[in-house]
DNA sequence: ATGAAAGCGCTAACAG
DNA sequence: CTGTTAGCGCTTTCAT
């Protein structure tokens, strides 16, 4: 079962009594061609709604105009707003620029879907939605010399290996946000996070540290607890910190934040009265939470579009920004001011 | 910027001193070839890790081994578990069977991403994740004679137009589930839903009606309210129904159900004491809700895999089931028994 | 059982 | 400015 064949460049050329080359040139705009014939060709193409065959073009140009987007398979089980938003933005942006996006699901070590997609040369490049300290996929791409872009910065050891490394100003944002929320009170503060293997969390922590330094808050007195990956571990950690007198909780992501709120409320603490909470990542959920949570906002879709755009420009041998850096918004709400 | 060229079938043929034809045959298994030479070729291919170029293969065969997956753009703003789960399952299944999946985002009338993907013949077929009463995309596909598969049944007017129309036994499930939850009490019941334009909702309603008929519950006394697309409309409807004496709420999907629970609790009603709730669609959220909600479970990933598998078999001219029908599970929990 | 040759539909030197 | 020609890497008759 195959799709019925459609017009070819030859059909157009024959109808017009010109050569295929002329038609090809009229379409691509490359090479000399008179305005008159170009228009004649354009008209004929429109009339018949002729569209060049992508496979033939790919073969001739050694380019597919396809991108692979690597998504973590965790996404299946649980919604990850960042992944969902960036995926859509990338599909949109790629489409605008004439590219298609293929999805390759991966779990840590198993990137067989991506590998095969690369082996068969079905894509011109790859976009990674996460960056981690030791990334087998990034290494694969580097080893095979495949152009790739990342959402989020790569670890230092892979510096310069990606064609495009788009990021939000995580450090600057977390620095400014930390200063804003910490300045008001001297209550003891802790930072709660999950996986420091994610580069984004490393950057966020650096921003926080810089703020502490500037505010002369000694780091020894500000516990930093990672590995909070479920409600139980969150409860344990938070209760221990409460016993130590901690009253302000800076959460490195929205999930940790939601859990922390749950635990604090479960312990009968009122927010922001008895304890304060803030998040280094914002979501609708945090905005409509009770009380609304102060958070740092990064526009995921904007990041994705920038990365995709610059990457495609690079693939097209046009000028591009290899390190687009996007801003942030500080959103002070009731949970911590 | 292009990926560096790799080995071609010619390189392999030359190294082995055979013709390209032979190598091609050894790979595809088509045509006569001695076991001996096949093994020689295989060995050489493995040794050099040769992989045929997809573009060249596509051009020669007029097949891309790509599928387009059409996703609703609503998915960007809000997580839709069904979409997320089916997307992943389709990517996985397609990969297993040698295909890649391209994402095409669409909003009702605007399916330009899909159109261009089809125009350029970048895919062999299309998978639709939703079926609605008047579907411009389905019509486009039918008009252009593009093979497509659907998750969920098509409306009767498009009968037989899809190559594969995979569905859960919505009617049977909702019938059995309705009987199970309605049998216990004579309290007045209402059905709450959102958009009857979705075929799935039509089927669910039919199942419910059939159960009512069998239980001899007059339909005049069981209000059916659609158009519940946010908390506000839900509140309005539910409060009106409460005033009419309705105490049992059958919700056609998980979102409507969550809203209904919120409204009922907001009105100070205890569940299942004062009012009962059940859902024709299950999610983790409903399972962990307070109280846990009785719901009908359909395995979205299983549906997606079946649709994808049968569709690809059809594309490969193998035997296939054009209407896979999958089962359901009744999950009685505390909210209504 | 194997190979030679044509062709899939397009691009890109090279000529003119 | 336009056409001729030779590929791109693979499949597929048709011979042998």
Short mmCIF file of N, CA, C and O in Angstrom, two decimals, chain B residues 141-265:
data_model
loop_
_atom_site.label_atom_id
_atom_site.label_comp_id
_atom_site.label_asym_id
_atom_site.label_seq_id
_atom_site.Cartn_x
_atom_site.Cartn_y
_atom_site.Cartn_z
N UNK B 141 -7.67 13.76 4.51
CA UNK B 141 -6.98 12.49 4.26
C UNK B 141 -7.77 11.63 3.28
O UNK B 141 -7.21 11.00 2.38
N UNK B 142 -9.07 11.61 3.47
CA UNK B 142 -9.93 10.82 2.58
C UNK B 142 -9.87 11.38 1.16
O UNK B 142 -9.66 10.67 0.19
N UNK B 143 -10.01 12.69 1.07
CA UNK B 143 -9.98 13.36 -0.22
C UNK B 143 -8.68 13.08 -0.96
O UNK B 143 -8.65 12.83 -2.16
N UNK B 144 -7.59 13.11 -0.23
CA UNK B 144 -6.30 12.92 -0.88
C UNK B 144 -5.88 11.47 -0.96
O UNK B 144 -4.79 11.15 -1.45
N UNK B 145 -6.75 10.63 -0.42
CA UNK B 145 -6.49 9.20 -0.52
C UNK B 145 -5.20 8.81 0.20
O UNK B 145 -4.40 8.03 -0.31
N UNK B 146 -5.01 9.38 1.37
CA UNK B 146 -3.84 9.08 2.19
C UNK B 146 -4.24 8.00 3.20
O UNK B 146 -5.24 8.15 3.88
N UNK B 147 -3.46 6.95 3.30
CA UNK B 147 -3.76 5.93 4.31
C UNK B 147 -3.70 6.53 5.70
O UNK B 147 -2.75 7.25 6.02
N UNK B 148 -4.69 6.25 6.50
CA UNK B 148 -4.62 6.73 7.88
C UNK B 148 -5.28 5.79 8.86
O UNK B 148 -6.07 4.93 8.49
N UNK B 149 -4.87 5.94 10.11
CA UNK B 149 -5.42 5.14 11.20
C UNK B 149 -5.94 6.08 12.26
O UNK B 149 -5.47 7.21 12.38
N UNK B 150 -6.91 5.63 13.02
CA UNK B 150 -7.44 6.49 14.07
C UNK B 150 -7.41 5.78 15.42
O UNK B 150 -7.58 4.56 15.49
N UNK B 151 -7.21 6.54 16.45
CA UNK B 151 -7.39 6.06 17.81
C UNK B 151 -8.80 6.49 18.16
O UNK B 151 -9.08 7.68 18.27
N UNK B 152 -9.68 5.56 18.29
CA UNK B 152 -11.09 5.87 18.48
C UNK B 152 -11.82 5.69 17.17
O UNK B 152 -11.22 5.81 16.09
N UNK B 153 -13.09 5.40 17.27
CA UNK B 153 -13.88 5.13 16.06
C UNK B 153 -14.19 6.40 15.30
O UNK B 153 -14.34 7.47 15.88
N UNK B 154 -14.31 6.25 14.00
CA UNK B 154 -14.73 7.38 13.17
C UNK B 154 -16.25 7.48 13.21
O UNK B 154 -16.93 6.50 13.48
N UNK B 155 -16.77 8.66 12.93
CA UNK B 155 -18.23 8.77 12.83
C UNK B 155 -18.72 7.92 11.66
O UNK B 155 -17.97 7.63 10.72
N UNK B 156 -19.97 7.54 11.74
CA UNK B 156 -20.54 6.62 10.74
C UNK B 156 -20.34 7.10 9.31
O UNK B 156 -20.08 6.31 8.41
N UNK B 157 -20.40 8.39 9.12
CA UNK B 157 -20.32 8.88 7.74
C UNK B 157 -18.96 8.65 7.09
O UNK B 157 -18.84 8.71 5.87
N UNK B 158 -17.93 8.42 7.90
CA UNK B 158 -16.62 8.12 7.33
C UNK B 158 -16.34 6.62 7.36
O UNK B 158 -15.20 6.20 7.23
N UNK B 159 -17.37 5.84 7.57
CA UNK B 159 -17.19 4.40 7.77
C UNK B 159 -16.31 3.77 6.69
O UNK B 159 -16.51 3.98 5.50
N UNK B 160 -15.36 3.02 7.15
CA UNK B 160 -14.50 2.28 6.23
C UNK B 160 -13.44 3.10 5.53
O UNK B 160 -12.67 2.58 4.74
N UNK B 161 -13.39 4.37 5.83
CA UNK B 161 -12.43 5.23 5.14
C UNK B 161 -11.02 5.11 5.72
O UNK B 161 -10.04 5.32 5.01
N UNK B 162 -10.94 4.80 7.01
CA UNK B 162 -9.62 4.64 7.61
C UNK B 162 -9.12 3.23 7.36
O UNK B 162 -9.91 2.28 7.30
N UNK B 163 -7.82 3.10 7.20
CA UNK B 163 -7.25 1.77 7.06
C UNK B 163 -7.44 1.02 8.37
O UNK B 163 -7.82 -0.14 8.38
N UNK B 164 -7.13 1.69 9.44
CA UNK B 164 -7.30 1.09 10.77
C UNK B 164 -8.07 2.05 11.67
O UNK B 164 -7.77 3.25 11.70
N UNK B 165 -9.04 1.50 12.35
CA UNK B 165 -9.88 2.28 13.25
C UNK B 165 -9.87 1.52 14.56
O UNK B 165 -10.70 0.62 14.77
N UNK B 166 -8.93 1.86 15.41
CA UNK B 166 -8.80 1.10 16.66
C UNK B 166 -9.63 1.75 17.75
O UNK B 166 -9.70 2.97 17.83
N UNK B 167 -10.26 0.94 18.56
CA UNK B 167 -11.05 1.54 19.64
C UNK B 167 -11.15 0.60 20.83
O UNK B 167 -10.94 -0.60 20.71
N UNK B 168 -11.44 1.23 21.95
CA UNK B 168 -11.80 0.44 23.12
C UNK B 168 -13.28 0.14 23.00
O UNK B 168 -14.02 0.85 22.31
N UNK B 169 -13.70 -0.85 23.69
CA UNK B 169 -15.12 -1.16 23.70
C UNK B 169 -15.82 -0.16 24.62
O UNK B 169 -16.23 -0.49 25.73
N UNK B 170 -15.95 1.05 24.13
CA UNK B 170 -16.52 2.13 24.94
C UNK B 170 -17.98 1.83 25.27
O UNK B 170 -18.42 1.99 26.41
N UNK B 171 -18.69 1.41 24.25
CA UNK B 171 -20.10 1.14 24.47
C UNK B 171 -20.29 0.02 25.50
O UNK B 171 -20.97 0.19 26.51
N UNK B 172 -19.64 -1.10 25.26
CA UNK B 172 -19.76 -2.22 26.17
C UNK B 172 -19.28 -1.87 27.57
O UNK B 172 -19.89 -2.24 28.58
N UNK B 173 -18.17 -1.14 27.62
CA UNK B 173 -17.60 -0.77 28.91
C UNK B 173 -18.53 0.14 29.69
O UNK B 173 -18.80 -0.09 30.87
N UNK B 174 -19.03 1.15 29.03
CA UNK B 174 -19.88 2.11 29.73
C UNK B 174 -21.22 1.48 30.11
O UNK B 174 -21.82 1.82 31.13
N UNK B 175 -21.63 0.56 29.30
CA UNK B 175 -22.86 -0.18 29.62
C UNK B 175 -22.65 -1.00 30.90
O UNK B 175 -23.41 -0.88 31.87
N UNK B 176 -21.60 -1.79 30.90
CA UNK B 176 -21.35 -2.65 32.06
C UNK B 176 -21.07 -1.83 33.31
O UNK B 176 -21.56 -2.13 34.40
N UNK B 177 -20.28 -0.78 33.13
CA UNK B 177 -19.91 0.06 34.26
C UNK B 177 -21.14 0.77 34.83
O UNK B 177 -21.36 0.82 36.04
N UNK B 178 -21.96 1.30 33.95
CA UNK B 178 -23.16 2.00 34.39
C UNK B 178 -24.06 1.05 35.16
O UNK B 178 -24.58 1.39 36.22
N UNK B 179 -24.22 -0.15 34.62
CA UNK B 179 -25.05 -1.12 35.32
C UNK B 179 -24.51 -1.40 36.71
O UNK B 179 -25.25 -1.45 37.69
N UNK B 180 -23.19 -1.56 36.77
CA UNK B 180 -22.58 -1.89 38.05
C UNK B 180 -22.79 -0.79 39.08
O UNK B 180 -23.15 -1.07 40.22
N UNK B 181 -22.59 0.44 38.68
CA UNK B 181 -22.69 1.51 39.68
C UNK B 181 -24.13 1.96 39.92
O UNK B 181 -24.45 2.49 40.99
N UNK B 182 -24.99 1.76 38.95
CA UNK B 182 -26.36 2.23 39.12
C UNK B 182 -27.23 1.22 39.86
O UNK B 182 -28.23 1.60 40.49
N UNK B 183 -26.84 -0.02 39.77
CA UNK B 183 -27.69 -1.08 40.32
C UNK B 183 -27.94 -0.92 41.81
O UNK B 183 -29.03 -1.20 42.31
N UNK B 184 -26.96 -0.43 42.53
CA UNK B 184 -27.04 -0.39 43.99
C UNK B 184 -28.06 0.57 44.59
O UNK B 184 -28.52 0.37 45.71
N UNK B 185 -28.40 1.62 43.88
CA UNK B 185 -29.24 2.64 44.51
C UNK B 185 -30.24 3.20 43.51
O UNK B 185 -30.07 3.09 42.30
N UNK B 186 -31.29 3.78 44.05
CA UNK B 186 -32.30 4.37 43.17
C UNK B 186 -32.19 5.91 43.17
O UNK B 186 -33.07 6.60 42.68
N UNK B 187 -31.11 6.41 43.76
CA UNK B 187 -30.94 7.87 43.80
C UNK B 187 -30.93 8.42 42.38
O UNK B 187 -30.51 7.75 41.44
N UNK B 188 -31.39 9.64 42.25
CA UNK B 188 -31.47 10.19 40.91
C UNK B 188 -30.09 10.47 40.34
O UNK B 188 -29.19 10.95 41.04
N UNK B 189 -29.93 10.17 39.07
CA UNK B 189 -28.63 10.20 38.41
C UNK B 189 -28.59 11.21 37.26
O UNK B 189 -29.58 11.41 36.58
N UNK B 190 -27.42 11.81 37.09
CA UNK B 190 -27.22 12.66 35.91
C UNK B 190 -25.90 12.28 35.26
O UNK B 190 -24.99 11.75 35.91
N UNK B 191 -25.81 12.56 33.97
CA UNK B 191 -24.54 12.35 33.26
C UNK B 191 -23.97 13.72 32.93
O UNK B 191 -24.68 14.61 32.45
N UNK B 192 -22.69 13.88 33.20
CA UNK B 192 -22.02 15.15 32.95
C UNK B 192 -20.90 14.94 31.94
O UNK B 192 -20.08 14.05 32.09
N UNK B 193 -20.89 15.77 30.93
CA UNK B 193 -19.83 15.62 29.93
C UNK B 193 -19.41 16.94 29.36
O UNK B 193 -19.92 18.00 29.74
N UNK B 194 -18.51 16.88 28.41
CA UNK B 194 -18.07 18.12 27.81
C UNK B 194 -18.55 18.22 26.36
O UNK B 194 -19.61 18.77 26.11
N UNK B 195 -17.81 17.62 25.45
CA UNK B 195 -18.10 17.85 24.04
C UNK B 195 -18.63 16.60 23.36
O UNK B 195 -17.91 15.63 23.19
N UNK B 196 -19.85 16.64 22.95
CA UNK B 196 -20.47 15.48 22.30
C UNK B 196 -20.01 15.34 20.85
O UNK B 196 -20.38 14.41 20.15
N UNK B 197 -19.18 16.28 20.45
CA UNK B 197 -18.62 16.21 19.11
C UNK B 197 -17.58 15.09 19.03
O UNK B 197 -17.31 14.56 17.97
N UNK B 198 -17.01 14.76 20.18
CA UNK B 198 -16.08 13.64 20.21
C UNK B 198 -16.84 12.34 20.14
O UNK B 198 -17.75 12.10 20.93
N UNK B 199 -16.44 11.51 19.22
CA UNK B 199 -17.12 10.23 19.03
C UNK B 199 -17.08 9.40 20.31
O UNK B 199 -18.05 8.73 20.65
N UNK B 200 -15.97 9.48 21.01
CA UNK B 200 -15.86 8.68 22.22
C UNK B 200 -16.98 9.01 23.20
O UNK B 200 -17.53 8.12 23.85
N UNK B 201 -17.34 10.27 23.27
CA UNK B 201 -18.41 10.65 24.20
C UNK B 201 -19.77 10.16 23.72
O UNK B 201 -20.63 9.79 24.53
N UNK B 202 -19.93 10.11 22.43
CA UNK B 202 -21.19 9.58 21.89
C UNK B 202 -21.32 8.10 22.26
O UNK B 202 -22.38 7.65 22.70
N UNK B 203 -20.21 7.36 22.10
CA UNK B 203 -20.26 5.94 22.43
C UNK B 203 -20.53 5.73 23.91
O UNK B 203 -21.28 4.83 24.30
N UNK B 204 -19.87 6.55 24.72
CA UNK B 204 -20.06 6.39 26.16
C UNK B 204 -21.51 6.62 26.56
O UNK B 204 -22.08 5.90 27.38
N UNK B 205 -22.08 7.61 25.94
CA UNK B 205 -23.48 7.93 26.23
C UNK B 205 -24.39 6.78 25.82
O UNK B 205 -25.33 6.41 26.53
N UNK B 206 -24.08 6.20 24.67
CA UNK B 206 -24.89 5.06 24.22
C UNK B 206 -24.83 3.92 25.22
O UNK B 206 -25.84 3.26 25.50
N UNK B 207 -23.64 3.67 25.73
CA UNK B 207 -23.49 2.60 26.71
C UNK B 207 -24.33 2.88 27.95
O UNK B 207 -25.02 2.01 28.47
N UNK B 208 -24.28 4.10 28.38
CA UNK B 208 -25.06 4.50 29.55
C UNK B 208 -26.56 4.32 29.29
O UNK B 208 -27.30 3.77 30.10
N UNK B 209 -26.99 4.76 28.13
CA UNK B 209 -28.42 4.66 27.78
C UNK B 209 -28.88 3.21 27.78
O UNK B 209 -29.97 2.89 28.27
N UNK B 210 -28.03 2.38 27.23
CA UNK B 210 -28.39 0.97 27.16
C UNK B 210 -28.56 0.40 28.58
O UNK B 210 -29.50 -0.38 28.85
N UNK B 211 -27.67 0.82 29.48
CA UNK B 211 -27.76 0.33 30.86
C UNK B 211 -29.05 0.82 31.51
O UNK B 211 -29.74 0.07 32.20
N UNK B 212 -29.40 2.08 31.28
CA UNK B 212 -30.62 2.64 31.85
C UNK B 212 -31.84 1.86 31.37
O UNK B 212 -32.74 1.53 32.16
N UNK B 213 -31.81 1.58 30.09
CA UNK B 213 -32.92 0.85 29.50
C UNK B 213 -33.10 -0.49 30.21
O UNK B 213 -34.19 -0.85 30.64
N UNK B 214 -31.99 -1.16 30.36
CA UNK B 214 -32.06 -2.47 30.97
C UNK B 214 -32.47 -2.41 32.43
O UNK B 214 -33.16 -3.31 32.92
N UNK B 215 -32.05 -1.37 33.09
CA UNK B 215 -32.40 -1.22 34.51
C UNK B 215 -33.76 -0.53 34.66
O UNK B 215 -34.20 -0.24 35.77
N UNK B 216 -34.35 -0.24 33.54
CA UNK B 216 -35.66 0.43 33.54
C UNK B 216 -35.64 1.77 34.26
O UNK B 216 -36.56 2.11 35.02
N UNK B 217 -34.56 2.49 34.04
CA UNK B 217 -34.48 3.85 34.56
C UNK B 217 -34.92 4.76 33.42
O UNK B 217 -34.30 4.75 32.36
N UNK B 218 -35.99 5.47 33.59
CA UNK B 218 -36.48 6.31 32.49
C UNK B 218 -35.49 7.42 32.15
O UNK B 218 -35.00 8.12 33.05
N UNK B 219 -35.20 7.59 30.88
CA UNK B 219 -34.23 8.59 30.46
C UNK B 219 -34.70 10.00 30.78
O UNK B 219 -33.89 10.91 30.98
N UNK B 220 -36.01 10.22 30.81
CA UNK B 220 -36.51 11.57 31.11
C UNK B 220 -36.04 12.03 32.48
O UNK B 220 -35.89 13.22 32.74
N UNK B 221 -35.83 11.04 33.36
CA UNK B 221 -35.45 11.42 34.72
C UNK B 221 -33.95 11.46 34.94
O UNK B 221 -33.49 11.66 36.07
N UNK B 222 -33.19 11.20 33.89
CA UNK B 222 -31.74 11.25 34.05
C UNK B 222 -31.16 12.33 33.15
O UNK B 222 -30.86 12.09 31.99
N UNK B 223 -31.00 13.51 33.71
CA UNK B 223 -30.49 14.63 32.93
C UNK B 223 -29.10 14.33 32.36
O UNK B 223 -28.29 13.67 33.03
N UNK B 224 -28.87 14.80 31.17
CA UNK B 224 -27.55 14.66 30.54
C UNK B 224 -27.09 16.05 30.18
O UNK B 224 -27.73 16.75 29.40
N UNK B 225 -26.02 16.48 30.80
CA UNK B 225 -25.55 17.84 30.58
C UNK B 225 -24.16 17.86 29.97
O UNK B 225 -23.22 17.35 30.57
N UNK B 226 -24.06 18.44 28.82
CA UNK B 226 -22.75 18.52 28.17
C UNK B 226 -22.21 19.96 28.26
O UNK B 226 -22.83 20.82 28.88
N UNK B 227 -21.08 20.16 27.66
CA UNK B 227 -20.51 21.51 27.61
C UNK B 227 -19.83 21.95 28.90
O UNK B 227 -19.63 23.14 29.14
N UNK B 228 -19.46 20.98 29.70
CA UNK B 228 -18.78 21.33 30.95
C UNK B 228 -17.29 21.43 30.69
O UNK B 228 -16.55 20.46 30.80
N UNK B 229 -16.84 22.62 30.32
CA UNK B 229 -15.44 22.75 29.93
C UNK B 229 -14.58 23.54 30.90
O UNK B 229 -13.40 23.73 30.68
N UNK B 230 -15.18 24.00 31.98
CA UNK B 230 -14.34 24.59 33.02
C UNK B 230 -15.05 24.48 34.37
O UNK B 230 -16.19 24.00 34.44
N UNK B 231 -14.37 24.93 35.39
CA UNK B 231 -14.92 24.76 36.74
C UNK B 231 -16.22 25.54 36.90
O UNK B 231 -17.17 25.08 37.55
N UNK B 232 -16.27 26.69 36.28
CA UNK B 232 -17.44 27.55 36.44
C UNK B 232 -18.70 26.91 35.87
O UNK B 232 -19.74 26.84 36.51
N UNK B 233 -18.58 26.42 34.65
CA UNK B 233 -19.75 25.80 34.02
C UNK B 233 -20.13 24.55 34.80
O UNK B 233 -21.31 24.20 34.89
N UNK B 234 -19.14 23.91 35.37
CA UNK B 234 -19.42 22.70 36.14
C UNK B 234 -20.21 23.06 37.39
O UNK B 234 -21.20 22.41 37.73
N UNK B 235 -19.77 24.12 38.05
CA UNK B 235 -20.44 24.54 39.28
C UNK B 235 -21.91 24.84 39.00
O UNK B 235 -22.82 24.33 39.67
N UNK B 236 -22.10 25.63 37.97
CA UNK B 236 -23.46 26.01 37.60
C UNK B 236 -24.36 24.79 37.40
O UNK B 236 -25.43 24.67 37.98
N UNK B 237 -23.86 23.90 36.56
CA UNK B 237 -24.64 22.72 36.22
C UNK B 237 -24.91 21.84 37.43
O UNK B 237 -26.04 21.41 37.68
N UNK B 238 -23.85 21.56 38.17
CA UNK B 238 -24.00 20.65 39.31
C UNK B 238 -24.96 21.24 40.35
O UNK B 238 -25.82 20.53 40.88
N UNK B 239 -24.82 22.52 40.61
CA UNK B 239 -25.70 23.11 41.63
C UNK B 239 -27.15 23.08 41.19
O UNK B 239 -28.06 22.83 41.99
N UNK B 240 -27.33 23.29 39.92
CA UNK B 240 -28.69 23.22 39.39
C UNK B 240 -29.25 21.81 39.54
O UNK B 240 -30.41 21.61 39.95
N UNK B 241 -28.41 20.85 39.23
CA UNK B 241 -28.85 19.45 39.33
C UNK B 241 -29.12 19.04 40.77
O UNK B 241 -30.05 18.29 41.06
N UNK B 242 -28.28 19.53 41.65
CA UNK B 242 -28.49 19.23 43.08
C UNK B 242 -29.86 19.72 43.51
O UNK B 242 -30.59 19.04 44.23
N UNK B 243 -30.20 20.91 43.05
CA UNK B 243 -31.48 21.50 43.39
C UNK B 243 -32.63 20.63 42.87
O UNK B 243 -33.71 20.56 43.47
N UNK B 244 -32.36 19.95 41.77
CA UNK B 244 -33.39 19.08 41.20
C UNK B 244 -33.46 17.73 41.91
O UNK B 244 -34.26 16.87 41.56
N UNK B 245 -32.55 17.54 42.85
CA UNK B 245 -32.58 16.29 43.59
C UNK B 245 -31.61 15.23 43.10
O UNK B 245 -31.59 14.11 43.61
N UNK B 246 -30.78 15.58 42.13
CA UNK B 246 -29.80 14.61 41.63
C UNK B 246 -28.73 14.36 42.69
O UNK B 246 -28.26 15.30 43.33
N UNK B 247 -28.38 13.10 42.86
CA UNK B 247 -27.36 12.76 43.84
C UNK B 247 -26.24 11.89 43.28
O UNK B 247 -25.21 11.71 43.90
N UNK B 248 -26.46 11.35 42.09
CA UNK B 248 -25.41 10.53 41.48
C UNK B 248 -24.94 11.19 40.19
O UNK B 248 -25.75 11.52 39.32
N UNK B 249 -23.63 11.33 40.09
CA UNK B 249 -23.06 11.99 38.92
C UNK B 249 -22.12 11.06 38.16
O UNK B 249 -21.10 10.65 38.69
N UNK B 250 -22.52 10.76 36.94
CA UNK B 250 -21.64 9.96 36.09
C UNK B 250 -20.92 10.91 35.15
O UNK B 250 -21.56 11.58 34.33
N UNK B 251 -19.59 10.94 35.27
CA UNK B 251 -18.83 11.90 34.48
C UNK B 251 -18.20 11.21 33.28
O UNK B 251 -17.63 10.13 33.40
N UNK B 252 -18.29 11.87 32.14
CA UNK B 252 -17.84 11.23 30.91
C UNK B 252 -16.33 11.24 30.71
O UNK B 252 -15.81 10.49 29.89
N UNK B 253 -15.65 12.10 31.41
CA UNK B 253 -14.18 12.02 31.36
C UNK B 253 -13.59 12.47 32.67
O UNK B 253 -14.28 12.97 33.55
N UNK B 254 -12.28 12.31 32.78
CA UNK B 254 -11.60 12.55 34.04
C UNK B 254 -11.61 14.02 34.44
O UNK B 254 -11.69 14.35 35.63
N UNK B 255 -11.55 14.91 33.46
CA UNK B 255 -11.53 16.33 33.79
C UNK B 255 -12.87 16.75 34.38
O UNK B 255 -12.92 17.43 35.41
N UNK B 256 -13.92 16.36 33.71
CA UNK B 256 -15.25 16.69 34.21
C UNK B 256 -15.44 16.10 35.61
O UNK B 256 -16.01 16.73 36.50
N UNK B 257 -14.90 14.91 35.79
CA UNK B 257 -15.04 14.25 37.09
C UNK B 257 -14.32 15.03 38.19
O UNK B 257 -14.86 15.23 39.27
N UNK B 258 -13.11 15.43 37.92
CA UNK B 258 -12.35 16.18 38.91
C UNK B 258 -13.08 17.47 39.28
O UNK B 258 -13.19 17.83 40.45
N UNK B 259 -13.60 18.13 38.27
CA UNK B 259 -14.34 19.37 38.53
C UNK B 259 -15.57 19.09 39.37
O UNK B 259 -15.87 19.83 40.31
N UNK B 260 -16.27 18.04 39.04
CA UNK B 260 -17.49 17.71 39.76
C UNK B 260 -17.20 17.45 41.23
O UNK B 260 -17.92 17.93 42.11
N UNK B 261 -16.12 16.72 41.47
CA UNK B 261 -15.73 16.45 42.86
C UNK B 261 -15.47 17.77 43.59
O UNK B 261 -15.90 17.96 44.73
N UNK B 262 -14.75 18.63 42.93
CA UNK B 262 -14.42 19.92 43.54
C UNK B 262 -15.69 20.69 43.90
O UNK B 262 -15.82 21.22 45.02
N UNK B 263 -16.63 20.73 42.97
CA UNK B 263 -17.86 21.47 43.20
C UNK B 263 -18.67 20.86 44.34
O UNK B 263 -19.16 21.57 45.23
N UNK B 264 -18.78 19.54 44.32
CA UNK B 264 -19.57 18.88 45.36
C UNK B 264 -18.97 19.14 46.74
O UNK B 264 -19.67 19.50 47.68
N UNK B 265 -17.66 18.98 46.82
CA UNK B 265 -17.01 19.24 48.11
C UNK B 265 -17.18 20.69 48.50
O UNK B 265 -17.42 21.01 49.67
#
